[in-house]
CSV table of C-alpha atoms and ligand atoms in Angstrom, one decimal:
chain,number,residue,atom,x,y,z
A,1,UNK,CA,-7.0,27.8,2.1
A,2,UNK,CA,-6.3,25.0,-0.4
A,3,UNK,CA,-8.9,24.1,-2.6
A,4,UNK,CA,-7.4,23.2,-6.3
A,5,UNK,CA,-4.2,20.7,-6.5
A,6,UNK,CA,-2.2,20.1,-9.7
A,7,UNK,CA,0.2,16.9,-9.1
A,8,UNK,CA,2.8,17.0,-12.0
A,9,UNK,CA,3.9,13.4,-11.9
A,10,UNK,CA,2.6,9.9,-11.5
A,11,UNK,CA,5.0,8.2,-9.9
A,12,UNK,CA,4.6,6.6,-6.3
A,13,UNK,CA,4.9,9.9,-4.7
A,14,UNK,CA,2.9,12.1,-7.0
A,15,UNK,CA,-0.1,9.7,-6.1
A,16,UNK,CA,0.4,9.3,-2.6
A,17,UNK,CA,-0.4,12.5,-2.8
A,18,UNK,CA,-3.0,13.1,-4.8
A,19,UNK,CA,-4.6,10.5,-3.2
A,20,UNK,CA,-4.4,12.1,0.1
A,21,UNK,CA,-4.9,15.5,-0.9
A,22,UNK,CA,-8.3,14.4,-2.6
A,23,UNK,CA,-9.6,12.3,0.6
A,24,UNK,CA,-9.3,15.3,2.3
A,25,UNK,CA,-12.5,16.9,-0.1
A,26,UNK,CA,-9.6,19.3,-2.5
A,27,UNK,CA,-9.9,19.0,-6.1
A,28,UNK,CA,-7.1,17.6,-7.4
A,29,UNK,CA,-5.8,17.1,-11.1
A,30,UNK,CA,-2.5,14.5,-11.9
A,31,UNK,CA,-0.7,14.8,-14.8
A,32,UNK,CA,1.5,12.7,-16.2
A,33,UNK,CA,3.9,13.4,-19.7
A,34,UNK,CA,3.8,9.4,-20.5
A,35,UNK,CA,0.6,8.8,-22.6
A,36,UNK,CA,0.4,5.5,-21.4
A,37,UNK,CA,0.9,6.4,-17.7
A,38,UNK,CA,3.7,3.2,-17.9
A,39,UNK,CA,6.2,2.3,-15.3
A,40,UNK,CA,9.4,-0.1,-16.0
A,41,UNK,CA,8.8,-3.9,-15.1
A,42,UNK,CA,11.3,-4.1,-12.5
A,43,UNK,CA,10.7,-5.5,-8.9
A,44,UNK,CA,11.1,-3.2,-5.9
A,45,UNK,CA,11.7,-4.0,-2.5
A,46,UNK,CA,9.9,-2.7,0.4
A,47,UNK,CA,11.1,-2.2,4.1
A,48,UNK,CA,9.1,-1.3,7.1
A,49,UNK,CA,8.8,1.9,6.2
A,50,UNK,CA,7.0,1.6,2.5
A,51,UNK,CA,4.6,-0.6,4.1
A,52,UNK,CA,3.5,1.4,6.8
A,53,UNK,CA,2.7,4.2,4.3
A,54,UNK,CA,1.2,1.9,2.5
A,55,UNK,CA,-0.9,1.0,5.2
A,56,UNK,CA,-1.9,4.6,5.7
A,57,UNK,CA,-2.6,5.3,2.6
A,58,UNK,CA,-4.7,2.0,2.8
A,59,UNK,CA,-3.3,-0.1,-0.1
A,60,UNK,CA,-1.5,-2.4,2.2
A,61,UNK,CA,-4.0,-5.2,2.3
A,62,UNK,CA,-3.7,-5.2,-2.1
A,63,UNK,CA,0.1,-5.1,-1.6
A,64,UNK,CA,0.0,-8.2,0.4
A,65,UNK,CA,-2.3,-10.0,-1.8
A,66,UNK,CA,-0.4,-9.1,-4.7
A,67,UNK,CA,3.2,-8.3,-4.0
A,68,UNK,CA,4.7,-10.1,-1.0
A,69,UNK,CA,5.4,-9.3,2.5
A,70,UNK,CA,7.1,-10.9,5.1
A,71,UNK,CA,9.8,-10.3,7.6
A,72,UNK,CA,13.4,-11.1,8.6
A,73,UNK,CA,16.4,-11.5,6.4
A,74,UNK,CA,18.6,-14.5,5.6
A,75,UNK,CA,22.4,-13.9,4.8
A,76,UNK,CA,24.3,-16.5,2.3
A,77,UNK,CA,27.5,-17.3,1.7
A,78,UNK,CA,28.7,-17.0,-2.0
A,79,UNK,CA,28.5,-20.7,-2.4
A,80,UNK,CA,24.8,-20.2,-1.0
A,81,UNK,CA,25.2,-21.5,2.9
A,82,UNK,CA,22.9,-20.0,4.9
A,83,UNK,CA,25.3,-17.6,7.7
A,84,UNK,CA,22.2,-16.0,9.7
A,85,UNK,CA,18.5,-16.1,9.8
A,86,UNK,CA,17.1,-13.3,12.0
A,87,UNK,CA,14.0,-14.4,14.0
A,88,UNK,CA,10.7,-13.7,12.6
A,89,UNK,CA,7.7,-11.8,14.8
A,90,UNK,CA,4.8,-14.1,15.2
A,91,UNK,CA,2.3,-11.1,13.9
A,92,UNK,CA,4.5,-8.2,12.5
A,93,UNK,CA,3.5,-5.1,12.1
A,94,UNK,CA,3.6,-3.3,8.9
A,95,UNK,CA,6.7,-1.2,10.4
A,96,UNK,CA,8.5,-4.8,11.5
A,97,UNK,CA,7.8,-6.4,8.2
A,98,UNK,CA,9.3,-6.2,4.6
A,99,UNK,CA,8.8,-7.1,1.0
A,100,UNK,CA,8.5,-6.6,-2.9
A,101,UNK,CA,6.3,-6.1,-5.4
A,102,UNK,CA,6.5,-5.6,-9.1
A,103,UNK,CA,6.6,-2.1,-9.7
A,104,UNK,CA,3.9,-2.7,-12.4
A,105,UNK,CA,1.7,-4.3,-9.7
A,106,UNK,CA,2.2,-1.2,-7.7
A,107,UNK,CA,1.4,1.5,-10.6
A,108,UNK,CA,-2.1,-0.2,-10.8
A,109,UNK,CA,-3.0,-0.6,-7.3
A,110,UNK,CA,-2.0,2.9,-6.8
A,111,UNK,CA,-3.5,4.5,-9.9
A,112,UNK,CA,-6.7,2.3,-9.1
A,113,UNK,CA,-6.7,4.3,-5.9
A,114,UNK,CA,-6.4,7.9,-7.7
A,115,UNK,CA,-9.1,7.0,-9.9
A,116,UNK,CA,-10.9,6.1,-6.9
A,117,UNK,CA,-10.3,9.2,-4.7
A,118,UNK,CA,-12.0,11.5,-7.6
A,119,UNK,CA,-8.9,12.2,-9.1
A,120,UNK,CA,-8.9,14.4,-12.8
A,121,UNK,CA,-6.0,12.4,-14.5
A,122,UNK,CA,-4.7,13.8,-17.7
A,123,UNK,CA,-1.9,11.8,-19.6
A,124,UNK,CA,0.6,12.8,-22.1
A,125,UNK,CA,1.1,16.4,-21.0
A,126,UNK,CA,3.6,18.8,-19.6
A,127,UNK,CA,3.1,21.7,-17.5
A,128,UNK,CA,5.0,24.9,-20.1
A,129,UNK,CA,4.0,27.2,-17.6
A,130,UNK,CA,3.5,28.2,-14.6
A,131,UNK,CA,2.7,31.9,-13.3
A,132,UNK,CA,2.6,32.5,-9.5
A,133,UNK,CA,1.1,35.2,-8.3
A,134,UNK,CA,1.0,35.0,-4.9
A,135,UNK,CA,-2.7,34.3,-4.4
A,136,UNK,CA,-2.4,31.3,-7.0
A,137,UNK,CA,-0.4,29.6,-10.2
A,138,UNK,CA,-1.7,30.0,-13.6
A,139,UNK,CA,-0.5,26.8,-15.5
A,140,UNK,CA,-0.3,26.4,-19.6
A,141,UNK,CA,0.1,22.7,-20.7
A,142,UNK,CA,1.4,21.7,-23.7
A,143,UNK,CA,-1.7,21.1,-25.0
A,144,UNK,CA,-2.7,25.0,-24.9
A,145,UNK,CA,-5.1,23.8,-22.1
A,146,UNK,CA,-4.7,26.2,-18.7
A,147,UNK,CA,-5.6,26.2,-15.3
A,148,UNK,CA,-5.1,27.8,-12.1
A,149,UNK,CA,-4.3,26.4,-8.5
A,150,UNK,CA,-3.9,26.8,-5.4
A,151,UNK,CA,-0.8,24.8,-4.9
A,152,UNK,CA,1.5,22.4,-7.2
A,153,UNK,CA,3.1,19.5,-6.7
A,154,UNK,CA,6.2,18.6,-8.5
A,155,UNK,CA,6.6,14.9,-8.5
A,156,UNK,CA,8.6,14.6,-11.8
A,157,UNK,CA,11.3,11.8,-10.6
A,158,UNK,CA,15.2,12.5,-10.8
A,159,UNK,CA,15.3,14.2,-13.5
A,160,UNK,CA,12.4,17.4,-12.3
A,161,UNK,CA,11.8,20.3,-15.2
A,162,UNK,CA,10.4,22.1,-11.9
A,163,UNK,CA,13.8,21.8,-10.0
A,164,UNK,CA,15.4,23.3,-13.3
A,165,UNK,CA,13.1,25.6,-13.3
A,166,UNK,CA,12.8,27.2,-9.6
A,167,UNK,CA,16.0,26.0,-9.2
A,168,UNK,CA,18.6,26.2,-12.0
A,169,UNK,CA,21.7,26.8,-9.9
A,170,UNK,CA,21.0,22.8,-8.2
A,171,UNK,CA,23.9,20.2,-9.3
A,172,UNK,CA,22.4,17.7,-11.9
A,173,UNK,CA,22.1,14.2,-10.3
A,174,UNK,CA,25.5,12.8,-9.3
A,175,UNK,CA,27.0,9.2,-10.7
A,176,UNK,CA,27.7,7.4,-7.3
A,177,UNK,CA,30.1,4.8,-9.3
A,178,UNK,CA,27.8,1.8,-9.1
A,179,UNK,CA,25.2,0.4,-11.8
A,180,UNK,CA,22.1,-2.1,-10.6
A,181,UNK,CA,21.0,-5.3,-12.3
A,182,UNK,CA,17.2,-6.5,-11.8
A,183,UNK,CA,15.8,-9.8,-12.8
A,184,UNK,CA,12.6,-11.6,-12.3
A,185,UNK,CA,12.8,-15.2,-12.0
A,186,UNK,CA,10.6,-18.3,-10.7
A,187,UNK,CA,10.5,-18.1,-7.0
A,188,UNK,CA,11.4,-21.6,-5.0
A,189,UNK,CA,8.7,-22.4,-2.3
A,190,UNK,CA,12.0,-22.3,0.5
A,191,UNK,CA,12.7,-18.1,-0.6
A,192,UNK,CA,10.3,-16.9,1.7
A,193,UNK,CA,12.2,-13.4,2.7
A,194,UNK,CA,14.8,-11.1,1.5
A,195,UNK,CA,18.0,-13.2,0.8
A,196,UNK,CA,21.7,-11.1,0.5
A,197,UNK,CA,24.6,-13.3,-0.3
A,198,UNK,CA,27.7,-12.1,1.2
A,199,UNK,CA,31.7,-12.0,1.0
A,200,UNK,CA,31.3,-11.4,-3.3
A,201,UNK,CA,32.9,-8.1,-5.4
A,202,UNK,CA,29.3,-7.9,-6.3
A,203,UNK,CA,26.4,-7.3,-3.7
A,204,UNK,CA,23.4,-9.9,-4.4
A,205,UNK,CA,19.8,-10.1,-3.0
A,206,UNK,CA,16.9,-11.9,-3.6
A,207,UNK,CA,13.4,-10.8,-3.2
A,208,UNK,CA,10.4,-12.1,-3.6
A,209,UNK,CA,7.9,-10.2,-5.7
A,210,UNK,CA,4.5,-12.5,-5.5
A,211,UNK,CA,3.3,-16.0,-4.9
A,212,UNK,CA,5.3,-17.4,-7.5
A,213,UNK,CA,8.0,-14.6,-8.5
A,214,UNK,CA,11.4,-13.2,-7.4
A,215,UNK,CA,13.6,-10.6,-8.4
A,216,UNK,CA,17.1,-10.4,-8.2
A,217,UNK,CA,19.2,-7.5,-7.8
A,218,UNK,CA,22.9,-6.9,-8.0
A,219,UNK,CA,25.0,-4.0,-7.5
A,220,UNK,CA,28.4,-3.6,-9.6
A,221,UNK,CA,30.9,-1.3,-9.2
A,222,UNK,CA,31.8,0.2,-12.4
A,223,UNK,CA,33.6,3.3,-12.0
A,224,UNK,CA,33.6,4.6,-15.8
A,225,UNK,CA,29.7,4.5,-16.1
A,226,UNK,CA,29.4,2.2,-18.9
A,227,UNK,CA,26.6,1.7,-21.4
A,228,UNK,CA,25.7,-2.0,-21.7
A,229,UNK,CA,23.9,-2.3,-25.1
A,230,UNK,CA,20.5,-4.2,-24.6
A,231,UNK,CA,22.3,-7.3,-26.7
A,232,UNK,CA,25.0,-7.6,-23.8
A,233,UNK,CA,23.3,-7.3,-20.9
A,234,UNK,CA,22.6,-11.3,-20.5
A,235,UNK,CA,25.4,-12.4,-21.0
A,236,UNK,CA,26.9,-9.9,-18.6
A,237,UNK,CA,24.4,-10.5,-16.2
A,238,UNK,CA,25.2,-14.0,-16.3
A,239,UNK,CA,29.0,-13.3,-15.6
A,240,UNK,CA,28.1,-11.6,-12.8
A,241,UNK,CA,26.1,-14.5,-11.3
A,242,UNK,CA,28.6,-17.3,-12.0
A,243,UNK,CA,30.8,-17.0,-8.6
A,244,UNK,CA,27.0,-17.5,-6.4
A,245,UNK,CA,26.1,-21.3,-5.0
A,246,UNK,CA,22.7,-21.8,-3.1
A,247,UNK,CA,19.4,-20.8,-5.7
A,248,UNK,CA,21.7,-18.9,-8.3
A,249,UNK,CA,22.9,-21.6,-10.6
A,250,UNK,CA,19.1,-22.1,-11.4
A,251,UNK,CA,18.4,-18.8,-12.1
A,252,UNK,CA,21.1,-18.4,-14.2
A,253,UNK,CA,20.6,-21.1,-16.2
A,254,UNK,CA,17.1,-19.6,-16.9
A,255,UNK,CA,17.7,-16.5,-18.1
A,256,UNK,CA,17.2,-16.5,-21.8
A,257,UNK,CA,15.8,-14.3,-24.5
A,258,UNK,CA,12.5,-13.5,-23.1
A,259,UNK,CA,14.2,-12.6,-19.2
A,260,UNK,CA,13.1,-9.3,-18.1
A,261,UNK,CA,16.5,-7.4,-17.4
A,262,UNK,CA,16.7,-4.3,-16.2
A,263,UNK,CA,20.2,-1.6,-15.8
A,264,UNK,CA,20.4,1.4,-14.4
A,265,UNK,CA,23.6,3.4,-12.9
A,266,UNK,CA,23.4,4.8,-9.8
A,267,UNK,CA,22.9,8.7,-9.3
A,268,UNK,CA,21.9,10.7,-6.2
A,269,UNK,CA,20.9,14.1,-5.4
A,270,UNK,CA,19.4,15.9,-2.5
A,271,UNK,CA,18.0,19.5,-3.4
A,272,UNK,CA,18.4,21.5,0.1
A,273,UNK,CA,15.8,23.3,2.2
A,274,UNK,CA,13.3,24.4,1.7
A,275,UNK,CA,11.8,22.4,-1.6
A,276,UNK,CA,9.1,25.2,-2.5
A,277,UNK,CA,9.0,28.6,-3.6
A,278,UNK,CA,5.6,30.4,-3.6
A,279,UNK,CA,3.0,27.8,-3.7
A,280,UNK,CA,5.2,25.6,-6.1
A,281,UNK,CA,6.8,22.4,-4.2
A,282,UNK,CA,8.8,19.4,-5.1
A,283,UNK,CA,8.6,15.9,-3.5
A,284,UNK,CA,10.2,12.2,-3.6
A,285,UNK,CA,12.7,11.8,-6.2
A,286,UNK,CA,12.8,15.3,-8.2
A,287,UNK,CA,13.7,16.6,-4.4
A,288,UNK,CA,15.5,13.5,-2.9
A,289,UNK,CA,16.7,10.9,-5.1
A,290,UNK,CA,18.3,8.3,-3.1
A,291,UNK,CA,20.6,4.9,-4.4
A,292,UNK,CA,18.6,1.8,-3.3
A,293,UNK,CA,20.8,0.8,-0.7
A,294,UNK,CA,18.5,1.3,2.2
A,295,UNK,CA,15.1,0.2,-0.1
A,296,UNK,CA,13.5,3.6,1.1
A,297,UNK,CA,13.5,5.6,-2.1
A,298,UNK,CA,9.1,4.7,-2.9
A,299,UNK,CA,8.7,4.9,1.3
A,300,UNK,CA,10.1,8.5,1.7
A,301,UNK,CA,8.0,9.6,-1.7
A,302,UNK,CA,5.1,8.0,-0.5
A,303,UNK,CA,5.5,9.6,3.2
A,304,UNK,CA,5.9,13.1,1.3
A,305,UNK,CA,2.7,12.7,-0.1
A,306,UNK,CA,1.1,11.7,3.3
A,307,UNK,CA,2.2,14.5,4.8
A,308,UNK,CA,1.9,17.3,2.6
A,309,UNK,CA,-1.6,16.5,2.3
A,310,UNK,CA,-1.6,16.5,6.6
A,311,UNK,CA,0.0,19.8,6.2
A,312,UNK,CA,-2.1,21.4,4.2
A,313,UNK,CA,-5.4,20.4,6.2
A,314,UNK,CA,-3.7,21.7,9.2
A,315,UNK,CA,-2.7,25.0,8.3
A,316,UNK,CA,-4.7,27.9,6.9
A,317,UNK,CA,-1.9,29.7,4.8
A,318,UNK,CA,0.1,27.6,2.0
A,319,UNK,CA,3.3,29.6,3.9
A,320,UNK,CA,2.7,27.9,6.7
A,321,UNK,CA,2.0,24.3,5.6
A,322,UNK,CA,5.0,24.5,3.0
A,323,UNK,CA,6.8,25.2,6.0
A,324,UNK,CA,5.4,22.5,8.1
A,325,UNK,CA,6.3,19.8,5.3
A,326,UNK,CA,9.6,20.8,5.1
A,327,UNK,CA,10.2,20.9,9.1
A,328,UNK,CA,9.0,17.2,8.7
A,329,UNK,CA,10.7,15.6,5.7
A,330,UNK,CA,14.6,17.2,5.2
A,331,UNK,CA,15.9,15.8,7.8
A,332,UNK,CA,14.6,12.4,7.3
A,333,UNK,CA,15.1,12.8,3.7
A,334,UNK,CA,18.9,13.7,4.5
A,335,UNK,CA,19.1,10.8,6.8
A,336,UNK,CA,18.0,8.0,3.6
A,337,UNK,CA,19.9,9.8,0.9
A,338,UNK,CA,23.1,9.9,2.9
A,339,UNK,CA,23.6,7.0,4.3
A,340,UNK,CA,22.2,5.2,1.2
A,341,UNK,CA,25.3,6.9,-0.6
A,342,UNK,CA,27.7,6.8,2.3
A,343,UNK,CA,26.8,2.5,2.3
A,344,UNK,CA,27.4,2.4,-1.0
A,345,UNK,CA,30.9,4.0,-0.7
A,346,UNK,CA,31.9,1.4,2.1
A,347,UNK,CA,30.8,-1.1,-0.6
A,348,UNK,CA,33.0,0.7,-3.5
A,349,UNK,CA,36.1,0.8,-1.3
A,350,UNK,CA,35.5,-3.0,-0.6
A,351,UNK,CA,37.2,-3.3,2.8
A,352,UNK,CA,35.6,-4.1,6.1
A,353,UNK,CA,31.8,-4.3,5.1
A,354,UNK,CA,31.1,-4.2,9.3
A,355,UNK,CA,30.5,0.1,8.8
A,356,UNK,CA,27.7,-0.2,6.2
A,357,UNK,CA,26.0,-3.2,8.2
A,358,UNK,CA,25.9,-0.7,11.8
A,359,UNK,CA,25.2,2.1,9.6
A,360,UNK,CA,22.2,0.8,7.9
A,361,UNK,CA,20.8,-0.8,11.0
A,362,UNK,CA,21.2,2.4,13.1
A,363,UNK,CA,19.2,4.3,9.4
A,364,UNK,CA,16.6,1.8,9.4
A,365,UNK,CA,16.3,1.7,13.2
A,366,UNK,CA,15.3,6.2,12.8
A,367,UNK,CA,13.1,5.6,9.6
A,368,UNK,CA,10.7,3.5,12.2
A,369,UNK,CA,10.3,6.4,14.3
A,370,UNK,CA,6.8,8.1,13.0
A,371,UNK,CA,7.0,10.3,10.0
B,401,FAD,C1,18.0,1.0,-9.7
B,401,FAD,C2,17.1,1.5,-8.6
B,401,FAD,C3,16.5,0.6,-7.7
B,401,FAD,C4,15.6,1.1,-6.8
B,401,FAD,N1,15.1,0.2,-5.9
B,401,FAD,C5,14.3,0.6,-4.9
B,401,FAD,C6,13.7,-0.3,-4.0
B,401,FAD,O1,14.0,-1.5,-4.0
B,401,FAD,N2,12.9,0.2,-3.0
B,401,FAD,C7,12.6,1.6,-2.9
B,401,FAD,O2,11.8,2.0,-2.1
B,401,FAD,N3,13.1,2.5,-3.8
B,401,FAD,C8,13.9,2.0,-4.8
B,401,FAD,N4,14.4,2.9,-5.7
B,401,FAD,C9,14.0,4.3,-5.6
B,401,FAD,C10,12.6,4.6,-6.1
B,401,FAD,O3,12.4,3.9,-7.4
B,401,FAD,C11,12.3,6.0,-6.3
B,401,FAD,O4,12.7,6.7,-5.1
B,401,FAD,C12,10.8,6.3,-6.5
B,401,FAD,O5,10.4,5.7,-7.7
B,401,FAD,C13,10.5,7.8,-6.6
B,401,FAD,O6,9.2,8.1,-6.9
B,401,FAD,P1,8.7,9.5,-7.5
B,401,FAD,O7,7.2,9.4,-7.6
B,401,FAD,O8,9.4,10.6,-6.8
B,401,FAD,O9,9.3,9.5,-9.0
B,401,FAD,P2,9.2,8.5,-10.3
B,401,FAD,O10,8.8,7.1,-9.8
B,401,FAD,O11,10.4,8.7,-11.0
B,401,FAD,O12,7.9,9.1,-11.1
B,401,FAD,C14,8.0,10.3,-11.8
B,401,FAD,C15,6.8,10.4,-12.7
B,401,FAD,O13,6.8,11.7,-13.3
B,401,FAD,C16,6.5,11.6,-14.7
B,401,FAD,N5,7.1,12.8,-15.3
B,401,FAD,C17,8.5,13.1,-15.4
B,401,FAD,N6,8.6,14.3,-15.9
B,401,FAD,C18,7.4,14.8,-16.1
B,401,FAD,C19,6.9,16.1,-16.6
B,401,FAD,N7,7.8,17.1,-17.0
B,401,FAD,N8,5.6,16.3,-16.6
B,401,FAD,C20,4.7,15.3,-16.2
B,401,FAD,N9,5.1,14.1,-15.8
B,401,FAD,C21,6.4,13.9,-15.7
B,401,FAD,C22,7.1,10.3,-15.1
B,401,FAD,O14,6.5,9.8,-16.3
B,401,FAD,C23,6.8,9.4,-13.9
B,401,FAD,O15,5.5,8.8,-14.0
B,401,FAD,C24,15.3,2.5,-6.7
B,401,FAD,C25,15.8,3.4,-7.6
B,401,FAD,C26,16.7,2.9,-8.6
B,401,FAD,C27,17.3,3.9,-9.5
């Protein structure tokens, strides 16, 4: 029987389940080491998948107003020709449809919901401790204050203290050889979907983020993991965007001082089964940290959440549901993390591109079985 929740982590998946778990009547406390409970202002995209979690989890309708969804792609040339346009659903379902969102936007909306499920949020503290005895943790924060639960939830991001600590012989996160640019810019009325320019030794897409924003992401390969000090980054970011036609040249020419720019290399790692020991489990990123080459990395941590919370309402041991999450998410976890990092090697090796297209279809076309 599960009746106290810590969540350590406030990221998309730590909430997704909190949330969950507390709609389901268990007490639940999130904690969160950032004070200010902040998230980088970068946008995110969103595939079918995201957005039917977020439908379950019932912020879908705040997404749309906020964020953007839609559906289809369109694939440009580098000097910005459109190649393809693939046809749009009259009425899409959440699963058919796609998107973006600031990730801001999303950290409000979400931790909105928390609040609203009954949530006890405490910010700016670490779990020091934690003591399982078998019938329940004993946790010491770093604020001297304790408390004991039924069952944690490690939702710490890449970089877990849990996965150190329960397990210290895991690799550390793995450079995959690429680095990511993200930009926000003013959206044109015509960018009404995800746009991917094609044929380029850098991979660019465009996606809309509101009413009136986009973000723009590309992918470099830079093999020797280099730091770009914040002083360099436009103008490199604006190298990088020099070969592109279509709505690039405008873009570029607005990025200035005050352009929200945002770098991060690539790193991947996929913890194997199970994620728990005792009544101590990890989920989204500190147990699967994907490369966003399939946009699933917030959908699989959200799903986590969702299920570990149906889990644990259908099973009267915290064996048995720990068991039951992990029969449901490895695999599918696997399947994202893989062929995100598999996609991205097809990309690094810049041959025939034709691998990475089938292999993603065929990805996305098993992430909209149910989860
Ligand atoms: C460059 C890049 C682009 C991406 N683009 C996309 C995309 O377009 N679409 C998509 O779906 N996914 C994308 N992802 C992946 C996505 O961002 C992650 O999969 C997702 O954020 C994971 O959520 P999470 O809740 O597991 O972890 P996080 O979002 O990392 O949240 C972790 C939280 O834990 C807190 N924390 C950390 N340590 C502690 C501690 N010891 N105690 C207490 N709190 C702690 C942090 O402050 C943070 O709030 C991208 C990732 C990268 C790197």
């Amino acid at each position: 029987m599960v009746d106290r929740v810590l969540v350590i982590g406030g990221g998309v998946g730590g909430m997704s389940a909190a949330i969950s778990l507390a709609r389901r009547g268990i007490a639940v406390t999130l904690i969160d080491a950032d004070p200010q409970w902040r998230v980088y202002g970068a946008g995110i995209s969103l595939t079918g998948m995201s957005l039917r979690a977020f439908d379950d989890l019932g912020i879908l309708d705040e997404v749309r107003a906020r964020g953007f969804v839609g559906a289809g792609i369109r694939l440009r040339s580098v000097d910005g020709h459109v190649i393809m346009q693939s046809p749009v659903p009259e009425h899409p379902l959440p699963i058919q449809s796609s998107g973006g969102i600031m990730r801001p936007v999303l950290h409000d909306i979400l931790s909105r919901t928390v609040r609203e499920a009954g949530v006890e949020v405490r910010l700016g503290i670490k779990a020091v401790r934690m003591d399982d005895d078998g019938a329940g943790v004993d946790v010491t924060y770093s604020d001297g204050a304790t408390g004991r639960y039924d069952l944690v939830v490690a939702a710490e991001g890449i970089f877990s203290d849990t996965r150190r600590m329960l397990f210290p012989e895991t690799a550390a996160p793995r450079f995959t050889g690429q680095g990511c640019w993200r930009i926000l810019a003013a959206r044109p009325s015509h960018i009404d979907r995800t746009e991917m320019y094609v044929g380029a030794a850098v991979k660019l897409g465009i996606n809309p983020v509101s009413p009136t924003e986009m973000y723009l992401f590309v992918l470099e390969h830079v093999p020797d993991n280099p730091r770009f000090a914040p002083e360099q980054q436009l103008a490199h970011l604006a190298g990088l965007l020099a070969p592109f036609g279509g709505d690039i040249p405008a873009v570029r020419a607005s990025i200035g001082a005050a352009s929200q720019v945002n770098y991060r290399p690539l790193e991947w790692m996929l913890l194997p089964a199970p994620w728990h020991k005792g009544r101590i489990v990890l989920i989204g990123d500190a147990a699967h940290a994907t490369t966003p080459h399939m946009a699933s990395g917030a959908g699989i941590a959200v799903e986590d959440g969702l299920v570990l919370a149906e889990e644990v309402a259908a099973h009267a041991s915290v064996d048995s549901a720990l068991a039951g999450f992990m029969a449901r998410r490895f695999e599918r976890a696997r399947l994202v993390v893989e062929n995100s990092v598999r996609i991205g090697e097809i990309e690094m090796a810049a041959g025939d591109q034709m691998p990475a297209t089938m292999l993603m279809g065929d990805t996305m076309h098993q992430l909209q079985q149910p989860y």
